[in-house]
Coordinates of C-alpha atoms in Angstrom, one line a residue:
Chain A
M1 CA 0.0 0.0 0.0
R2 CA 1.5 3.3 -1.0
I3 CA 0.4 6.4 0.8
P4 CA 1.0 9.5 -1.4
S5 CA 3.1 12.3 0.0
S6 CA 2.0 15.9 -0.1
P7 CA 3.9 19.3 -0.1
H8 CA 3.1 19.5 3.7
K9 CA 4.5 16.2 4.8
R10 CA 7.7 14.2 4.5
Y11 CA 7.6 10.6 5.7
L12 CA 10.6 9.8 7.8
N13 CA 12.8 6.8 7.0
G14 CA 14.1 4.3 9.6
A15 CA 17.4 6.1 10.1
D16 CA 15.5 9.4 10.8
W17 CA 13.3 7.6 13.4
C18 CA 16.2 5.8 15.1
L19 CA 18.2 9.0 15.2
R20 CA 15.2 10.7 16.9
A21 CA 15.3 7.9 19.5
L22 CA 19.0 8.5 20.1
A23 CA 18.4 12.2 20.3
L24 CA 15.7 11.6 22.9
G25 CA 18.0 9.3 24.9
T26 CA 20.9 11.7 24.7
Q27 CA 18.6 14.5 26.0
K28 CA 17.4 12.3 28.8
Q29 CA 20.9 11.3 29.9
T30 CA 22.8 14.5 29.3
G31 CA 20.2 17.3 29.0
R32 CA 21.5 18.2 25.6
R33 CA 20.2 18.0 22.0
L34 CA 21.7 16.0 19.3
V35 CA 23.3 18.7 17.1
F36 CA 26.5 19.2 15.1
A37 CA 28.5 22.1 13.8
V38 CA 30.6 22.8 10.7
S39 CA 33.1 25.6 10.7
V40 CA 34.3 27.5 7.6
A41 CA 37.5 29.4 8.2
L42 CA 38.2 32.4 6.0
D43 CA 41.5 34.4 5.5
A44 CA 39.7 37.8 5.8
S45 CA 36.3 39.0 6.9
P46 CA 33.3 39.5 4.7
A47 CA 30.7 42.1 6.0
A48 CA 29.1 40.4 9.0
S49 CA 25.7 42.1 8.8
E50 CA 25.3 41.2 5.1
L51 CA 26.3 37.6 5.6
K52 CA 23.7 37.3 8.5
R53 CA 21.0 38.9 6.4
Q54 CA 21.8 36.6 3.5
F55 CA 21.6 33.6 5.8
V56 CA 18.1 34.5 7.0
I57 CA 16.9 35.1 3.4
F58 CA 18.4 31.8 2.3
C59 CA 16.9 29.8 5.2
Q60 CA 13.5 31.3 4.6
Q61 CA 13.4 29.7 1.2
F62 CA 13.0 26.3 3.0
P63 CA 9.7 26.0 4.9
V64 CA 10.8 22.4 5.7
L65 CA 12.9 24.0 8.5
R66 CA 9.7 25.0 10.3
G67 CA 8.1 21.7 10.9
R68 CA 7.5 19.1 13.6
D69 CA 7.1 15.3 13.9
A70 CA 3.7 13.9 13.4
R71 CA 2.2 10.4 12.8
C72 CA -0.1 9.5 9.9
W73 CA -3.3 7.4 10.3
C74 CA -1.3 4.6 8.7
L75 CA 1.2 4.8 11.6
A76 CA 4.1 6.1 9.5
P77 CA 5.8 9.0 11.2
Y78 CA 6.3 12.1 9.1
W79 CA 7.6 15.7 9.3
R80 CA 4.7 18.2 9.0
Y81 CA 5.5 21.6 7.7
S82 CA 3.6 24.5 6.3
V83 CA 4.7 25.9 2.9
S84 CA 3.5 29.4 3.9
R85 CA 6.1 32.0 4.9
G86 CA 5.6 34.5 7.7
P87 CA 7.1 38.0 7.6
R88 CA 9.2 37.5 10.7
V89 CA 12.4 35.4 11.2
P90 CA 11.1 32.1 12.7
E91 CA 12.7 30.7 15.9
E92 CA 13.9 27.8 13.9
I93 CA 16.6 30.0 12.2
R94 CA 19.2 31.7 14.4
V95 CA 22.1 34.0 13.7
G96 CA 24.7 35.4 16.0
G97 CA 28.4 35.9 16.4
G98 CA 31.0 38.4 17.7
V99 CA 34.4 39.9 17.4
L100 CA 37.5 37.9 18.4
P101 CA 40.8 39.2 19.8
E102 CA 43.4 39.4 17.1
S103 CA 45.6 37.0 18.9
E104 CA 43.0 34.3 19.0
G105 CA 44.7 31.1 17.9
S106 CA 43.4 27.7 17.0
T107 CA 43.1 26.6 20.6
A108 CA 40.9 29.6 21.4
F109 CA 38.9 28.9 18.3
L110 CA 38.2 25.4 19.4
T111 CA 37.1 26.7 22.8
R112 CA 34.8 29.1 21.0
V113 CA 33.3 26.2 18.9
E114 CA 32.9 24.1 22.1
Q115 CA 31.1 27.0 23.9
T116 CA 28.8 27.6 20.9
I117 CA 27.8 24.0 20.6
N118 CA 27.3 23.8 24.4
Q119 CA 25.1 26.9 24.3
Y120 CA 23.0 25.9 21.3
S121 CA 22.5 22.3 22.4
L122 CA 20.5 23.6 25.3
I123 CA 18.3 25.9 23.3
P124 CA 15.0 24.2 22.2
G125 CA 13.3 24.8 18.9
W126 CA 16.0 25.9 16.4
R127 CA 16.9 23.8 13.4
V128 CA 19.7 25.7 11.8
A129 CA 22.0 28.5 13.0
M130 CA 24.9 30.5 11.9
E131 CA 27.5 32.2 14.2
F132 CA 29.9 34.6 12.5
Y133 CA 33.1 35.5 14.2
Q134 CA 35.8 37.9 12.9
T135 CA 39.0 39.3 14.4
Q136 CA 39.2 42.9 15.3
D137 CA 41.6 43.6 12.4
N138 CA 39.4 41.6 10.0
A139 CA 42.5 39.5 9.2
K140 CA 40.5 36.3 9.6
S141 CA 37.0 35.1 10.4
F142 CA 35.1 31.9 10.7
V143 CA 31.5 31.0 10.1
L144 CA 30.1 28.3 12.4
F145 CA 27.0 26.6 11.1
L146 CA 25.0 24.6 13.6
F147 CA 22.5 21.9 12.5
D148 CA 19.8 19.9 14.3
H149 CA 20.6 16.3 13.5
V150 CA 16.9 15.4 13.1
L151 CA 16.8 17.5 9.9
F152 CA 20.4 17.2 8.6
D153 CA 23.1 14.6 8.2
A154 CA 26.7 15.5 7.6
K155 CA 26.5 15.3 3.8
G156 CA 23.2 17.2 3.8
A157 CA 24.8 19.9 5.9
D158 CA 27.7 20.2 3.4
S159 CA 25.1 20.6 0.6
F160 CA 23.2 23.2 2.6
I161 CA 26.4 25.2 3.2
Q162 CA 27.4 24.9 -0.4
L163 CA 24.1 26.2 -1.6
F164 CA 24.2 29.1 0.9
L165 CA 27.7 30.2 0.0
Q166 CA 26.8 30.0 -3.7
Q167 CA 24.0 32.4 -3.0
V168 CA 26.4 34.7 -1.0
N169 CA 28.8 34.7 -4.0
G170 CA 25.9 35.4 -6.3
A171 CA 27.5 33.0 -8.9
V172 CA 24.8 30.4 -9.0
P173 CA 21.3 31.0 -7.6
A174 CA 20.4 28.7 -4.7
L175 CA 17.9 26.0 -5.5
S176 CA 14.4 26.8 -4.3
D177 CA 12.5 24.8 -1.9
A178 CA 10.5 23.3 -4.7
E179 CA 13.7 21.8 -6.1
V180 CA 15.2 20.7 -2.8
R181 CA 11.8 19.6 -1.3
P182 CA 12.4 16.3 0.4
R183 CA 10.1 13.7 -0.9
A184 CA 9.5 10.2 0.5
D185 CA 6.4 8.0 0.6
A186 CA 5.1 6.2 3.7
Q187 CA 6.9 3.0 2.5
L188 CA 4.3 0.7 4.0
D189 CA 4.6 -1.9 1.3
G190 CA 6.8 -5.0 1.4
W191 CA 6.4 -5.7 5.1
V192 CA 7.4 -9.4 4.7
N193 CA 10.6 -8.4 2.9
R194 CA 11.3 -5.8 5.5
F195 CA 10.7 -8.2 8.3
K196 CA 13.2 -10.6 6.8
N197 CA 15.7 -7.9 6.4
G198 CA 15.2 -6.9 10.0
Q199 CA 15.7 -10.5 11.0
Q200 CA 19.0 -10.7 9.1
A201 CA 20.2 -7.5 10.6
N202 CA 19.2 -8.7 14.1
R203 CA 21.2 -11.9 13.6
C204 CA 24.3 -9.9 12.6
L205 CA 23.9 -7.6 15.6
L206 CA 23.2 -10.4 18.1
R207 CA 26.5 -12.0 17.1
L208 CA 28.1 -8.8 18.2
M209 CA 26.2 -8.9 21.5
N210 CA 27.6 -12.3 22.4
Q211 CA 30.7 -10.8 23.9
Q212 CA 31.0 -8.2 26.7
T213 CA 31.3 -4.8 25.1
A214 CA 34.0 -2.5 26.5
Y215 CA 32.1 0.6 27.6
L216 CA 32.8 3.8 29.5
P217 CA 29.8 4.7 31.6
L218 CA 28.5 8.2 31.6
P219 CA 28.4 9.7 35.1
S220 CA 25.1 11.2 35.7
M221 CA 25.0 15.0 36.2
L222 CA 21.8 16.4 34.9
P223 CA 20.4 18.8 33.9
S224 CA 23.3 19.4 31.5
R225 CA 26.5 17.7 30.9
P226 CA 29.0 19.7 28.8
I227 CA 30.4 18.5 25.5
R228 CA 34.1 18.4 25.1
I229 CA 35.8 18.8 21.7
H230 CA 39.4 18.2 20.8
E231 CA 40.9 18.4 17.4
I232 CA 44.1 17.7 15.5
C233 CA 45.1 18.5 12.0
F234 CA 47.4 16.8 9.5
T235 CA 49.0 18.8 6.8
P236 CA 48.5 17.8 3.2
E237 CA 52.0 16.1 3.2
E238 CA 51.1 14.2 6.3
A239 CA 47.7 13.2 4.9
K240 CA 49.4 11.9 1.8
R241 CA 51.7 9.9 3.9
I242 CA 48.7 8.5 5.8
Q243 CA 47.1 7.4 2.6
E244 CA 50.3 5.6 1.6
R245 CA 50.5 3.9 5.0
A246 CA 46.8 2.9 4.7
F247 CA 47.5 1.3 1.3
A248 CA 50.6 -0.5 2.6
V249 CA 48.9 -1.8 5.8
A250 CA 45.2 -2.3 4.9
G251 CA 45.2 -2.4 1.1
Y252 CA 44.0 -0.3 -1.8
L253 CA 41.2 2.3 -0.9
M254 CA 41.1 0.9 2.6
F255 CA 41.7 4.1 4.5
A256 CA 38.6 3.6 6.7
P257 CA 39.7 0.2 8.2
Y258 CA 43.2 1.6 8.6
A259 CA 42.0 4.7 10.4
L260 CA 39.6 2.7 12.6
A261 CA 42.3 0.2 13.6
T262 CA 44.5 3.2 14.5
A263 CA 41.7 4.8 16.5
A264 CA 41.1 1.5 18.4
S265 CA 44.8 1.3 19.1
A266 CA 44.8 5.0 20.3
F267 CA 41.8 4.4 22.6
Y268 CA 43.2 1.2 24.1
P269 CA 44.9 2.7 27.2
V270 CA 41.6 4.4 28.1
F271 CA 39.6 1.2 27.9
N272 CA 42.3 -1.1 29.3
R273 CA 41.0 -1.4 32.9
P274 CA 41.0 -4.4 35.1
E275 CA 37.2 -4.6 35.0
M276 CA 37.2 -4.8 31.2
E277 CA 39.7 -7.7 31.0
G278 CA 38.7 -9.9 28.1
F279 CA 36.0 -7.5 26.8
D280 CA 35.5 -6.7 23.1
Y281 CA 35.4 -3.3 21.3
V282 CA 32.2 -2.8 19.4
V283 CA 32.4 0.2 17.2
S284 CA 29.5 1.7 15.2
T285 CA 30.2 3.7 12.1
S286 CA 27.6 5.5 10.0
T287 CA 27.7 5.1 6.2
D288 CA 26.3 7.7 3.8
K289 CA 23.6 6.3 1.6
Q290 CA 23.6 9.3 -0.7
R291 CA 25.8 9.5 -3.7
A292 CA 27.6 12.5 -5.0
A293 CA 25.4 13.5 -7.9
T294 CA 22.2 13.5 -5.8
R295 CA 23.4 15.4 -2.8
K296 CA 22.2 18.8 -3.8
R297 CA 18.7 17.4 -4.1
H298 CA 18.8 15.6 -0.7
V299 CA 19.8 18.4 1.7
F300 CA 17.3 17.5 4.4
F301 CA 16.9 14.5 6.7
N302 CA 19.1 11.5 7.3
D303 CA 20.2 9.2 4.6
L304 CA 22.3 6.8 6.6
S305 CA 22.9 3.3 7.5
F306 CA 25.4 1.7 9.9
L307 CA 28.2 -0.8 10.1
F308 CA 29.4 -2.4 13.2
F309 CA 32.8 -3.8 14.0
Q310 CA 33.7 -6.1 16.8
F311 CA 37.1 -7.3 18.0
P312 CA 38.9 -8.2 21.2
M313 CA 40.3 -5.2 22.9
R314 CA 43.7 -6.9 23.0
A315 CA 43.8 -7.0 19.2
A316 CA 44.2 -3.2 19.3
V317 CA 47.8 -3.7 20.4
Q318 CA 48.6 -5.1 16.9
R319 CA 47.3 -2.2 14.8
D320 CA 48.3 -3.7 11.4
T321 CA 46.7 -7.1 12.1
L322 CA 43.6 -5.4 13.4
A323 CA 43.4 -3.4 10.1
A324 CA 43.3 -6.7 8.2
I325 CA 40.6 -8.0 10.6
L326 CA 38.5 -4.9 10.1
R327 CA 38.9 -5.0 6.3
E328 CA 37.6 -8.6 6.4
Q329 CA 34.6 -7.6 8.6
L330 CA 33.8 -4.7 6.2
V331 CA 33.8 -7.0 3.2
Q332 CA 31.7 -9.6 5.1
Q333 CA 29.1 -7.0 6.1
A334 CA 28.9 -5.9 2.5
R335 CA 28.5 -9.5 1.4
D336 CA 25.8 -10.0 4.0
G337 CA 24.2 -6.7 2.9
L338 CA 24.0 -5.5 6.5
P339 CA 23.7 -1.7 5.7
A340 CA 20.8 -2.4 3.3
S341 CA 19.1 -4.9 5.7
L342 CA 19.3 -2.4 8.5
E343 CA 17.9 0.3 6.3
E344 CA 15.0 -1.8 5.3
G345 CA 14.4 -3.4 8.7
N346 CA 14.5 0.0 10.4
L347 CA 11.4 1.0 8.5
L348 CA 9.5 -1.4 10.7
M349 CA 10.9 0.3 13.8
R350 CA 8.9 3.4 12.9
I351 CA 5.7 2.0 14.4
F352 CA 7.3 2.3 17.9
P353 CA 6.7 5.6 19.8
L354 CA 10.1 7.2 20.4
K355 CA 10.2 6.5 24.2
M356 CA 9.4 2.8 23.5
L357 CA 12.0 2.6 20.7
W358 CA 14.7 4.1 23.0
A359 CA 13.8 1.7 25.8
F360 CA 13.9 -1.2 23.3
L361 CA 17.3 -0.2 21.9
M362 CA 18.7 0.1 25.4
K363 CA 17.4 -3.4 26.3
F364 CA 18.6 -4.9 23.0
Y365 CA 22.1 -3.5 23.4
R366 CA 22.2 -3.9 27.2
N367 CA 22.9 -0.2 27.5
R368 CA 26.2 -0.8 25.7
M369 CA 25.5 0.1 22.1
S370 CA 29.2 0.6 21.2
S371 CA 32.5 1.3 22.8
F372 CA 33.0 4.5 20.7
A373 CA 31.6 5.9 17.4
F374 CA 33.8 6.4 14.4
T375 CA 33.1 8.2 11.1
S376 CA 35.4 8.9 8.2
L377 CA 33.7 11.6 6.1
G378 CA 36.2 12.0 3.3
E379 CA 36.4 15.1 1.2
P380 CA 33.3 17.3 1.7
Q381 CA 30.7 18.0 -0.9
M382 CA 31.4 21.7 -0.2
T383 CA 33.6 22.9 -3.0
I384 CA 33.4 26.7 -2.6
S385 CA 36.9 28.1 -2.3
E386 CA 36.0 31.8 -1.8
V387 CA 33.3 33.6 0.1
S388 CA 32.7 37.3 -0.9
G389 CA 36.4 37.5 -2.0
C390 CA 37.7 35.8 1.2
R391 CA 39.6 32.5 0.7
V392 CA 38.2 29.4 2.5
T393 CA 41.2 28.2 4.6
D394 CA 39.5 25.3 6.4
Y395 CA 36.4 23.3 6.8
I396 CA 35.8 21.1 9.8
H397 CA 32.9 19.0 11.1
F398 CA 32.2 19.0 14.9
P399 CA 29.7 16.3 16.0
V400 CA 27.9 15.7 19.2
I401 CA 28.1 11.9 19.7
P402 CA 24.8 10.4 20.9
T403 CA 24.7 8.4 24.2
P404 CA 25.6 5.7 24.4
P405 CA 28.5 5.8 23.9
G406 CA 28.8 9.6 24.0
L407 CA 32.4 9.3 22.8
G408 CA 33.6 9.3 19.2
L409 CA 36.1 10.2 16.6
I410 CA 35.3 11.8 13.3
L411 CA 37.7 12.3 10.4
C412 CA 37.1 14.9 7.7
Q413 CA 39.3 16.3 4.9
H414 CA 39.6 19.6 3.3
A415 CA 42.0 20.8 0.6
G416 CA 44.3 17.8 1.2
K417 CA 44.3 18.4 5.0
L418 CA 43.0 15.8 7.4
H419 CA 41.2 16.7 10.6
A420 CA 40.5 14.3 13.5
V421 CA 37.9 15.6 15.9
L422 CA 37.3 13.8 19.2
S423 CA 34.0 14.6 20.8
C424 CA 32.7 13.4 24.1
F425 CA 30.5 14.3 27.0
E426 CA 32.4 15.5 30.1
G427 CA 33.2 12.6 32.4
V428 CA 33.3 9.9 29.8
I429 CA 37.0 10.5 29.5
T430 CA 39.0 13.4 31.0
D431 CA 40.5 16.2 28.9
E432 CA 44.0 14.8 29.5
E433 CA 42.9 11.3 28.3
A434 CA 41.3 12.9 25.2
K435 CA 44.5 14.8 24.4
A436 CA 46.6 11.6 24.9
V437 CA 44.2 9.6 22.6
L438 CA 44.7 12.2 19.9
A439 CA 48.5 12.3 20.4
R440 CA 48.7 8.5 20.1
F441 CA 46.4 8.6 17.0
R442 CA 48.7 11.1 15.4
E443 CA 51.8 9.1 16.1
K444 CA 50.3 5.7 15.1
I445 CA 48.5 6.8 11.9
L446 CA 51.7 8.3 10.5
S447 CA 53.7 5.1 11.2
Chain B
M1 CA 35.5 -13.7 -20.9
N2 CA 36.0 -10.7 -23.0
T3 CA 37.7 -7.7 -21.4
D4 CA 35.3 -5.3 -23.1
D5 CA 32.3 -7.1 -21.5
V6 CA 34.0 -6.8 -18.1
V7 CA 34.7 -3.1 -18.6
A8 CA 31.1 -2.5 -19.6
Q9 CA 29.8 -4.3 -16.4
L10 CA 32.3 -2.5 -14.2
K11 CA 31.4 0.9 -15.7
E12 CA 27.7 0.1 -15.1
R13 CA 28.4 -0.7 -11.4
I14 CA 30.7 2.2 -10.7
G15 CA 28.2 4.4 -12.5
F16 CA 25.5 3.1 -10.0
L17 CA 27.8 3.6 -7.0
L18 CA 28.7 7.2 -8.0
E19 CA 25.4 8.0 -9.7
K20 CA 27.2 8.9 -12.9
E21 CA 26.4 8.0 -16.5
P22 CA 28.5 4.9 -17.2
A23 CA 29.5 6.5 -20.5
T24 CA 31.2 9.3 -18.6
I25 CA 33.5 7.0 -16.7
S26 CA 37.0 6.9 -18.1
V27 CA 38.6 3.4 -18.5
D28 CA 42.1 4.9 -18.0
Q29 CA 41.4 6.6 -14.6
P30 CA 42.6 5.0 -11.4
L31 CA 39.7 4.0 -9.1
H32 CA 40.6 6.3 -6.2
E33 CA 40.5 9.3 -8.5
M34 CA 36.9 8.5 -9.5
G35 CA 35.7 9.3 -6.0
L36 CA 35.2 5.8 -4.6
D37 CA 35.7 5.5 -0.8
S38 CA 36.3 2.3 1.2
I39 CA 32.6 1.4 1.5
A40 CA 31.9 1.9 -2.2
F41 CA 35.1 0.0 -3.2
V42 CA 34.1 -2.9 -1.0
D43 CA 30.7 -2.8 -2.6
L44 CA 32.5 -3.1 -6.0
L45 CA 34.6 -6.0 -4.8
V46 CA 31.4 -7.8 -3.6
F47 CA 29.8 -7.1 -7.0
I48 CA 32.9 -8.6 -8.8
E49 CA 32.7 -11.7 -6.5
K50 CA 29.0 -12.3 -7.3
Q51 CA 29.1 -11.4 -11.0
F52 CA 32.4 -13.0 -12.0
K53 CA 32.7 -15.6 -9.2
L54 CA 36.1 -14.2 -8.2
A55 CA 37.1 -13.7 -4.6
L56 CA 39.2 -10.7 -5.3
A57 CA 38.8 -9.3 -1.7
S58 CA 40.6 -12.2 -0.2
S59 CA 43.1 -12.8 -3.1
G60 CA 46.3 -10.8 -3.5
L61 CA 45.4 -7.6 -5.3
A62 CA 48.4 -5.6 -6.5
Q63 CA 48.5 -1.8 -7.0
E64 CA 48.8 -2.3 -10.7
D65 CA 45.4 -3.9 -10.8
F66 CA 43.9 -0.6 -9.9
K67 CA 45.9 1.7 -12.1
S68 CA 42.8 2.0 -14.3
L69 CA 39.5 0.4 -14.9
N70 CA 41.0 -1.3 -17.9
C71 CA 43.7 -2.9 -15.8
L72 CA 41.1 -4.2 -13.3
A73 CA 39.0 -5.6 -16.2
Q74 CA 42.0 -7.3 -17.6
R75 CA 42.8 -8.9 -14.2
I76 CA 39.2 -10.1 -13.9
A77 CA 39.1 -11.5 -17.4
R78 CA 42.5 -13.2 -16.9
S79 CA 41.4 -14.7 -13.5
A80 CA 38.0 -15.7 -14.8
S81 CA 39.5 -17.6 -17.7
L82 CA 41.7 -19.7 -15.5

């Protein structure tokens, strides 16, 4: 049975619904919303007021930003939004920013990003925001875009930024809402097939649950637990060397298994506690279901599936051997069609109310969904190199990792550089431990 | 198996993975320059396994095999005829 969509509703897919459950759980455990930020660093400063004005105008083209979750008579959840536009700036769109001291270095910049994410993750109602910071002498500036994860995934955010900056540059007009309008039907057909896919995915996941998952508990400290962000950057020369090492150790185009093996190895001292003797790492990694050519048409909502890797914690000591194990697991999951099975099976999960789905997930995973999250984003879809005559010098993703595990590493590239961002909730690991993890990651990934 | 047939099938699959017209995919370009990442590449390897009954993922693949789509097709055609 196919339920037709309308301009006022967008049916949510399984990933959208599961992400909402994770957002609910994260809010419950930490008091914070599931959001992420992307920073665009510039080598000069465009006019702040004009940039902010353009951002509001740009966002107002997309009524989808002003919506809310609803459920259809057929039980499929959907995003309900009105296509009418009001004269005022809606609360879903926010702009802000300020002036930075001229001496503000990269450490201070990171502190600013952390503060902004911590501030915004407590504010209800917004869907997209832009904070613009410039130095007093206008020698540099950075634009921090913040996104609500229920409406954007990382690639969608890249496309959104690309479209906005295109509009700012005036080179190519941004696509209108009619062209970017998210379309999806209720997907209520093929229940037997979806049930079988769900069963297959469950079997794969239950195999992972056989072992004790190494897990760092989140100390409770509501109403709000701060998010900590740490970042390191590899130069283009170092990034090239890393690619060569990845090829030598894990094989052709096997950067992701190589980087994950290195991350597991870097995290090892943090997890290596007497009470976790003999435990396994379980690592979840999201995979982008979108493909390059369609991204500009799929700006909104989540188009993701997941892969899971499981290995004894001790294996992390032998990074090169672990990279081979992870490569095999990656190939096996592709053979088993796990991402596609999860995607199909998750469509059935949409009948659960979110609270029930969250409780179900916690029971299924015994509160230990994974040891840490890992994502390798690759080169962004954002290809703009100049904004109002200012050169784009950097582009970095800063995620909030849902709980559990509330700890994760994301890798993103820009202009040949490689960024590694460690994000966690305060108390999962200490700042010193986080810095040591990144220092080990740097050392190991280059060798 | 004819190398041209293999090339055509590989172009079809890579076109699907990258959402490009198969005709626009160059046979002389290395795979990593086409925009394939680890996940898409593994998908391609699994496709080769199923389509050509070749376990390339677990066999020794040399860097020369990926110099271009043509080289990969030749490798597949060679292995399939053994």
